Amino acid sequence: MDYKKPLPGIDIWSRPFWAGTRAGELRMQCCGDCRTIFFPPGPVCPSCQSRNLTWETLSGRGEVLSWVIFHQLYFKGFADEQPYNVALVKLDEGPLMYTNVVGTDNDKLAIGMRLEAVFEPATDEITMPRFRAVQP
Amino acid sequence: MTTEHLRDQTCIVGVGTTAYGNFPETDANGLGADALSMALADAGLTLGDVDGIIVNRIPSYERFSEMIGLNNPTFGAQLQASGRMSGASVMMAAMALASGQAKCIALVYGNNGRSVREYYGGGDSLWAPWGFTSPGARHAMMTRRHMHLYGTRSDQLAHVAKTFRDHAALNPAAVMRKPFTIDDHQNSRFITEPLRLLDYCLINDGGVAFIMTTADRARDMKKKPVYISGMAREDTYENSSTYTSPDDFWFGALDRMAGRIYREAGIGREAVDGLMIYDNFTPTVVFSLEGMGFCKRGEGGPFVEEWHLALGSGLPTNTNGGHLSESYMQGWALIAEAVRQLRGECGERQIKDAEVIQYICATPISNSILFRN
Ligand SMILES: [Zn+2]
């Protein structure tokens, strides 16, 4: 494999998330009592402290709340794409996540832009979810 | 909750600051020890007078105390190496003193991040697979959002950076003293866009120490005590994985702090003669002014553009040059500057007749202290 970017550290709480991306789905924890969907994953519902949690498949859609362009290189694996973007995305189901927006020039990024998840295999184990503009 | 019963109960009676720069011949322990000796001399005390210790960014409270020969204190603590902990350290010392756990506490900070080439960003983190890292990037993300909601502009942030550099030009201890123009700021390279090089704080080595004691013990000391008149702390942990909630900019925490600190200190906002604002990045200053109510929410950009923060205007801020131009001592040097302003020791950069200085730190542990002489 010649994937050079940092790989995620997977723990017992996040393993189902990464199993989801490998299956081409964005899955997050959902509280069986108050229906809150949250991310990053953890042992209890942060809204009501319930342990009654399930993993749900999300729509994979959301919108850009903010975005930045990295001109400084912090990770050698991103050197080929420098300067690269990172967006703060609010998923339609509520959770926030940082991600890269692919397929759109950095100078065309905008707050409010509608996004959908795409899944890029990185290694045999890891598939990275990134986002692209919702296709018409 | 209230801390009103702590009003004017404790004081800073000694401050010590080392030179700031690149000092590979020493380390955080050495810098901290030097600052502590200076602070004790400033207070007219010796180590034998100290019965409590708080260290910050020094690797071990235990080893540090052993090294300097502080063997049997009745209070000790070590706080995490982040800037939010400077104000938290002073507040912890005030509480320990007021509750009788110690009579005289040494607070010691040592930072050798420059000489060991500490790099803020690039380590393992939740978001590293997407290339997201560094405190600057988190503030850049907040800044873009603030620009979108309120029309804040990069050239307004430049006014913060330029004001503090102009102050640093009056401070012989400052690392960066050469004044620049708004255009220079606008032409400086992006680090994480929309933030530029001159929106970022410095990285340098140095040490800072304070000696704190109770008001009754402070009266007979060498220098005029600086009183802790008010203190407030509000933590924000929701959405800490993405650093902060969108559209919050620490406003919620700071607004709650503003709602009690002035009342509890018996000092109104209008009585504040100068500010020391935790300026890790220029936008943090804007967020702090808005949250604490020095301008309206969303109007921090136009406010700083009117040069209110400059010496000689209504709200002189970071008169030492702050983290942007004096030194990256994670709040500690700003608190030292507050003490020196209230003692009238600041020479060319002295705020005339300064009686009240407020320290403000907008972070996941937001905190503020009202100092008076
Ligand atoms: Zn719940």
XYZ file of C-alpha atoms and ligand atoms in Angstrom:
510
model
C 0.000 0.000 0.000
C 1.247 3.497 -0.661
C -1.317 5.326 1.466
C 0.755 7.983 3.229
C -1.765 10.004 5.253
C -2.256 9.393 8.974
C -4.509 6.454 9.762
C -7.128 6.539 12.508
C -6.463 5.060 15.919
C -9.297 2.580 16.430
C -10.556 1.813 19.926
C -13.393 -0.289 21.273
C -15.865 2.574 20.908
C -14.943 3.585 17.361
C -14.554 0.102 15.827
C -18.177 -0.041 14.543
C -17.734 3.364 12.868
C -14.774 2.065 10.867
C -16.584 -1.197 10.092
C -19.324 1.028 8.676
C -17.066 3.034 6.416
C -15.530 -0.196 5.095
C -19.062 -1.195 4.110
C -19.600 2.195 2.440
C -21.861 3.515 5.192
C -21.644 6.310 7.737
C -22.759 4.686 10.996
C -23.008 6.451 14.330
C -24.371 5.682 17.765
C -28.010 6.389 18.491
C -29.566 6.528 21.960
C -32.483 4.134 22.290
C -34.055 6.312 24.978
C -33.744 9.927 23.782
C -32.881 9.235 20.106
C -29.789 11.492 20.190
C -27.256 10.559 17.529
C -23.733 11.434 18.599
C -20.108 11.341 17.500
C -17.334 10.601 18.409
C -18.535 7.319 19.900
C -18.507 6.537 23.611
C -19.948 4.307 26.309
C -23.022 6.382 27.265
C -25.448 8.810 25.661
C -24.085 12.297 26.454
C -27.640 13.708 26.439
C -29.326 11.351 28.927
C -26.538 9.017 30.142
C -28.398 5.949 28.858
C -26.422 2.799 27.986
C -29.180 1.732 25.603
C -27.217 2.499 22.435
C -27.420 1.134 18.905
C -25.478 1.848 15.735
C -27.536 3.448 12.976
C -26.721 4.089 9.343
C -26.905 7.810 8.580
C -27.894 9.529 5.352
C -24.279 10.561 4.829
C -25.440 14.095 4.085
C -24.714 17.349 5.792
C -23.645 20.941 5.331
C -20.491 22.982 5.709
C -20.445 25.125 8.883
C -16.897 26.348 8.393
C -13.720 25.453 6.550
C -10.016 26.208 6.531
C -7.095 25.732 4.175
C -3.890 24.206 5.535
C -0.912 26.003 4.009
C 1.446 24.801 6.720
C 2.394 21.146 6.360
C 1.843 19.195 9.578
C 1.600 15.705 8.039
C 3.991 14.547 5.317
C 1.207 12.392 3.870
C -0.701 15.520 2.849
C 2.254 17.096 1.006
C 0.945 16.169 -2.449
C -2.361 17.953 -1.820
C -1.037 21.092 -0.145
C -2.738 23.479 0.376
C -5.624 21.208 1.374
C -9.015 21.904 2.915
C -10.707 20.694 6.074
C -14.378 21.472 6.652
C -16.495 21.357 9.781
C -19.625 19.506 8.687
C -22.930 19.291 10.502
C -24.548 16.026 9.508
C -28.272 16.075 8.832
C -28.773 13.803 11.857
C -26.999 16.319 14.124
C -23.411 15.285 14.861
C -20.414 17.396 13.873
C -17.293 16.097 12.187
C -14.210 17.397 10.461
C -13.602 16.096 6.963
C -12.017 16.907 3.635
C -14.184 18.115 0.760
C -13.113 16.350 -2.428
C -13.921 17.311 -6.004
C -14.358 21.044 -5.336
C -11.587 23.620 -5.702
C -10.615 25.235 -2.411
C -11.670 28.670 -3.660
C -15.175 27.351 -4.402
C -15.846 26.121 -0.864
C -18.630 27.927 0.974
C -20.450 27.832 4.266
C -23.847 26.217 3.768
C -22.616 24.005 0.929
C -24.477 20.653 0.866
C -22.252 17.593 1.096
C -22.521 13.831 0.813
C -20.122 11.190 2.074
C -17.824 9.285 -0.251
C -15.728 6.351 0.856
C -12.086 5.989 -0.130
C -10.280 2.746 0.679
C -6.953 3.560 2.334
C -5.704 0.147 3.496
C -7.195 -3.336 3.712
C -8.591 -2.369 7.104
C -9.444 1.298 6.753
C -11.814 3.135 4.452
C -11.801 6.889 4.895
C -15.048 8.841 4.737
C -14.629 12.164 2.989
C -17.313 14.390 1.499
C -18.133 15.910 -1.868
C -20.707 18.428 -3.051
C -24.124 16.796 -3.359
C -24.459 15.679 -6.940
C -27.499 17.158 -8.704
C -21.876 29.446 42.819
C -20.008 32.452 44.145
C -16.468 33.378 45.081
C -17.468 36.715 46.581
C -16.128 35.655 49.985
C -12.656 35.529 48.376
C -12.762 39.206 47.390
C -9.401 40.836 48.245
C -8.508 37.940 50.565
C -5.328 36.984 48.691
C -2.561 38.824 46.868
C 0.343 38.452 44.525
C 3.359 39.799 46.421
C 6.182 38.681 44.141
C 6.688 38.196 40.412
C 9.669 36.873 38.509
C 10.178 36.592 34.771
C 13.280 35.226 33.046
C 14.551 36.444 29.723
C 12.485 35.162 26.783
C 14.122 33.499 23.800
C 15.883 30.292 22.787
C 17.816 28.725 25.672
C 18.986 25.199 24.844
C 21.454 25.354 27.769
C 18.593 25.015 30.293
C 15.103 23.514 30.427
C 11.666 24.031 31.998
C 13.022 23.171 35.459
C 15.942 25.579 35.124
C 13.763 28.376 33.797
C 11.173 27.804 36.512
C 13.828 27.783 39.225
C 15.281 31.057 37.930
C 11.866 32.706 37.808
C 11.091 31.491 41.321
C 14.316 32.980 42.725
C 13.434 36.289 41.082
C 9.884 36.200 42.450
C 11.106 35.460 45.979
C 13.634 38.317 45.803
C 10.903 40.590 44.434
C 8.735 39.694 47.434
C 11.594 40.003 49.906
C 11.077 36.383 50.952
C 13.112 33.181 50.960
C 12.181 29.621 50.106
C 11.752 28.975 53.833
C 8.681 31.215 53.776
C 6.999 29.045 51.140
C 4.654 26.254 52.257
C 2.747 25.577 49.037
C 3.646 25.023 45.409
C 1.808 24.921 42.093
C 3.764 24.108 38.957
C 2.612 24.410 35.359
C 4.354 22.976 32.297
C 7.148 21.837 34.588
C 7.333 18.049 34.180
C 7.000 17.064 37.868
C 5.952 19.020 40.955
C 7.728 16.431 43.056
C 11.068 16.473 41.261
C 10.965 20.264 40.862
C 10.390 20.723 44.590
C 13.176 18.269 45.358
C 15.509 20.110 42.968
C 14.940 23.526 44.507
C 14.875 22.179 48.074
C 11.236 22.751 48.956
C 10.850 19.624 51.028
C 7.740 19.786 53.192
C 4.980 22.016 51.840
C 1.397 21.568 53.022
C -0.075 22.162 49.563
C 1.102 21.096 46.108
C -0.353 20.701 42.629
C 0.656 20.387 39.018
C -1.562 21.598 36.215
C -1.660 20.459 32.606
C 0.648 22.289 30.183
C -1.939 24.427 28.469
C -2.627 28.145 28.573
C -5.976 27.836 30.268
C -4.115 26.714 33.407
C -2.311 29.984 34.229
C -5.450 31.703 35.482
C -6.615 28.394 36.941
C -3.344 28.178 38.908
C -3.802 31.638 40.442
C -7.398 30.813 41.321
C -6.365 27.502 42.886
C -3.711 29.263 44.971
C -6.233 31.881 46.110
C -8.640 29.152 47.220
C -5.903 27.177 49.006
C -4.679 30.270 50.841
C -8.142 31.469 51.784
C -9.042 28.053 53.163
C -5.885 27.859 55.240
C -4.135 25.054 53.400
C -1.008 27.161 53.027
C 0.279 30.570 54.050
C 2.510 31.351 51.108
C 2.331 29.630 47.739
C 4.928 29.659 44.964
C 3.421 29.364 41.476
C 6.027 28.346 38.924
C 5.937 28.038 35.145
C 8.761 26.906 32.888
C 8.597 26.472 29.112
C 11.388 25.281 26.840
C 9.143 24.606 23.846
C 11.326 26.662 21.554
C 14.651 24.989 22.198
C 13.173 21.481 22.051
C 11.390 22.431 18.804
C 7.953 21.715 20.151
C 5.567 21.636 17.238
C 1.971 22.568 17.904
C 0.178 20.199 15.580
C 0.859 17.008 13.679
C 0.576 14.610 16.591
C -1.888 11.796 16.909
C -5.407 13.037 17.173
C -8.930 12.055 16.330
C -8.905 14.206 13.189
C -5.358 13.567 11.941
C -6.607 11.205 9.189
C -8.283 14.251 7.612
C -5.200 16.393 8.185
C -6.883 18.488 10.863
C -4.541 19.443 13.674
C -3.142 22.332 15.729
C -4.649 24.999 17.983
C -4.257 27.522 15.157
C -6.457 25.490 12.837
C -9.174 25.232 15.474
C -9.144 29.016 15.810
C -9.045 29.439 12.030
C -12.205 27.319 11.828
C -13.890 29.549 14.427
C -12.655 32.668 12.662
C -14.158 31.686 9.287
C -17.477 31.105 11.013
C -17.276 34.451 12.849
C -16.492 36.161 9.538
C -19.541 34.494 7.969
C -21.927 35.421 10.790
C -20.712 38.933 11.578
C -18.630 40.164 8.651
C -15.391 40.159 10.659
C -12.351 40.735 8.426
C -8.710 39.686 8.454
C -7.576 43.319 8.299
C -9.536 43.947 11.501
C -7.623 41.129 13.187
C -4.478 42.839 11.902
C -5.274 45.752 14.203
C -4.980 43.431 17.203
C -1.615 42.130 16.041
C -0.284 45.585 15.216
C -1.467 47.093 18.507
C 0.321 44.415 20.533
C 3.480 44.741 18.436
C 3.453 48.493 19.037
C 3.243 47.736 22.761
C 6.087 45.216 22.520
C 8.219 47.950 20.937
C 8.033 49.680 24.350
C 8.957 46.508 26.246
C 12.677 45.671 26.415
C 11.817 42.075 27.418
C 9.731 41.370 24.305
C 10.992 38.859 21.737
C 9.462 40.660 18.730
C 9.742 44.448 18.837
C 9.857 45.664 15.245
C 6.595 47.438 14.382
C 4.661 46.399 11.291
C 1.803 47.852 9.255
C -1.665 46.515 8.530
C -0.408 45.771 5.013
C 2.512 43.778 6.431
C -0.019 41.665 8.297
C -2.141 41.232 5.184
C 0.921 40.214 3.193
C 2.138 37.693 5.756
C 1.720 34.092 4.668
C -1.264 31.964 5.570
C -0.600 29.248 8.137
C -4.134 27.910 8.317
C -6.309 30.171 6.190
C -7.989 32.493 7.088
C -5.288 33.014 9.762
C -1.874 34.380 8.797
C 1.548 34.198 10.372
C 1.004 37.481 12.213
C -2.257 36.189 13.707
C -0.275 33.466 15.497
C 1.510 33.671 18.836
C 5.238 33.162 19.230
C 6.991 30.040 20.463
C 9.834 30.825 22.864
C 11.474 29.608 26.060
C 11.098 31.325 29.413
C 9.957 31.052 32.986
C 7.523 32.995 35.168
C 6.775 32.702 38.877
C 4.466 34.356 41.374
C 4.415 34.408 45.150
C 0.933 34.568 46.631
C -0.142 34.999 50.212
C -3.092 36.171 52.264
C -4.010 39.857 52.507
C -3.152 40.111 56.218
C 0.334 38.651 55.650
C 0.850 40.798 52.534
C 0.546 44.109 54.334
C 4.077 44.119 55.738
C 5.839 42.897 52.642
C 8.454 44.580 50.513
C 6.187 45.651 47.683
C 2.643 46.892 47.570
C 0.394 43.834 47.235
C -1.777 43.274 44.194
C -5.143 41.936 45.332
C -7.210 39.209 43.693
C -10.520 41.048 43.866
C -12.595 38.760 41.681
C -12.326 35.515 39.827
C -14.559 33.465 37.581
C -14.163 30.233 35.690
C -16.548 28.509 33.280
C -15.672 25.263 31.568
C -17.100 24.239 28.202
C -16.822 20.550 27.425
C -19.676 19.906 25.004
C -18.369 19.439 21.468
C -14.806 19.455 22.780
C -13.898 16.917 20.082
C -14.437 19.669 17.537
C -12.971 22.109 20.104
C -16.111 24.191 20.571
C -19.725 24.423 19.530
C -20.346 26.294 16.291
C -21.386 29.906 16.807
C -20.386 29.906 20.478
C -16.869 31.421 20.356
C -16.774 30.894 24.158
C -19.503 33.544 24.379
C -21.679 31.432 26.658
C -18.895 30.852 29.181
C -17.604 34.433 29.128
C -21.070 35.921 29.336
C -21.795 33.853 32.463
C -18.446 34.951 33.930
C -19.192 38.601 33.185
C -22.519 38.136 34.928
C -20.808 37.572 38.247
C -17.152 38.649 38.337
C -17.764 42.409 38.478
C -20.498 42.083 41.074
C -18.504 39.688 43.237
C -15.393 41.878 43.040
C -17.348 45.045 43.751
C -15.661 46.541 40.690
C -17.651 47.546 37.619
C -16.549 46.843 34.068
C -16.185 50.603 33.533
C -13.573 50.738 36.326
C -11.201 48.438 34.429
C -8.082 50.414 33.444
C -6.522 47.782 31.224
C -6.917 44.234 29.961
C -4.628 41.249 29.668
C -6.287 38.951 27.127
C -5.041 35.461 26.347
C -3.936 36.075 22.747
C -2.909 32.692 21.394
C -4.365 33.985 18.108
C -5.794 37.375 17.163
C -9.432 36.166 16.927
C -9.347 35.013 20.559
C -9.024 38.676 21.541
C -12.157 39.510 19.554
C -14.055 36.603 21.149
C -12.897 37.692 24.624
C -14.013 41.308 24.193
C -17.437 40.208 22.955
C -17.984 37.565 25.607
C -16.948 39.816 28.485
C -19.184 42.597 27.219
C -16.587 45.209 26.275
C -18.388 45.418 22.937
C -21.574 43.903 21.567
C -21.705 40.340 20.320
C -20.419 40.212 16.748
C -18.917 43.702 16.926
C -15.430 42.727 18.052
C -14.006 43.301 14.565
C -15.108 46.952 14.234
C -14.203 47.485 17.921
C -10.548 46.475 17.542
C -10.388 48.378 14.249
C -11.049 51.572 16.231
C -7.767 51.034 18.125
C -9.454 50.831 21.543
C -6.790 48.370 22.705
C -3.834 50.709 22.167
C -1.940 52.371 25.007
C -3.348 55.863 25.472
C -6.868 54.840 24.460
C -9.749 53.655 26.584
C -8.901 50.003 27.037
C -5.149 49.392 26.773
C -4.653 45.669 26.310
C -1.620 43.387 26.489
C 0.732 46.267 27.183
C 3.704 43.858 27.247
C 2.992 42.759 23.668
C 1.125 39.616 24.660
C 1.723 36.155 23.246
C 1.713 37.624 19.768
C 4.821 39.752 20.321
C 6.295 39.567 23.836
C 6.492 35.896 24.778
C 4.532 32.682 24.701
C 4.272 32.139 28.436
C 0.708 30.806 28.223
C -0.933 33.544 30.250
C 1.733 33.689 32.956
C 3.553 36.719 31.525
C 0.231 38.517 31.030
C -0.541 38.069 34.719
C 2.986 39.277 35.589
C 2.293 42.345 33.440
C -0.992 42.952 35.287
C 0.914 42.995 38.596
C 3.618 45.301 37.255
C 1.058 47.701 35.787
C -0.687 47.903 39.156
C 2.647 48.583 40.874
C 3.503 51.285 38.333
C 6.645 49.465 37.194
C 6.035 49.498 33.442
C 8.061 52.512 32.347
C 7.245 53.669 28.827
C 4.287 51.340 28.554
C 2.751 52.234 31.937
C -1.015 52.706 31.994
C -1.424 56.010 33.821
C -2.937 55.636 37.305
C -3.786 51.966 36.750
C -5.904 50.657 39.620
C -7.750 47.693 38.104
C -6.503 45.228 35.497
C -8.569 42.303 34.213
C -7.115 39.055 32.902
C -9.337 37.156 30.439
C -8.713 33.725 28.943
C -11.255 32.318 26.449
C -10.701 28.573 26.134
C -12.416 25.296 27.091
C -11.572 26.407 30.637
C -12.441 30.072 30.353
C -11.286 32.135 33.284
C -10.920 35.724 34.346
C -9.321 37.499 37.279
C -9.809 41.078 38.452
C -6.628 42.473 39.992
C -6.455 45.756 41.906
C -3.753 47.602 43.808
Zn -30.012 9.582 25.332
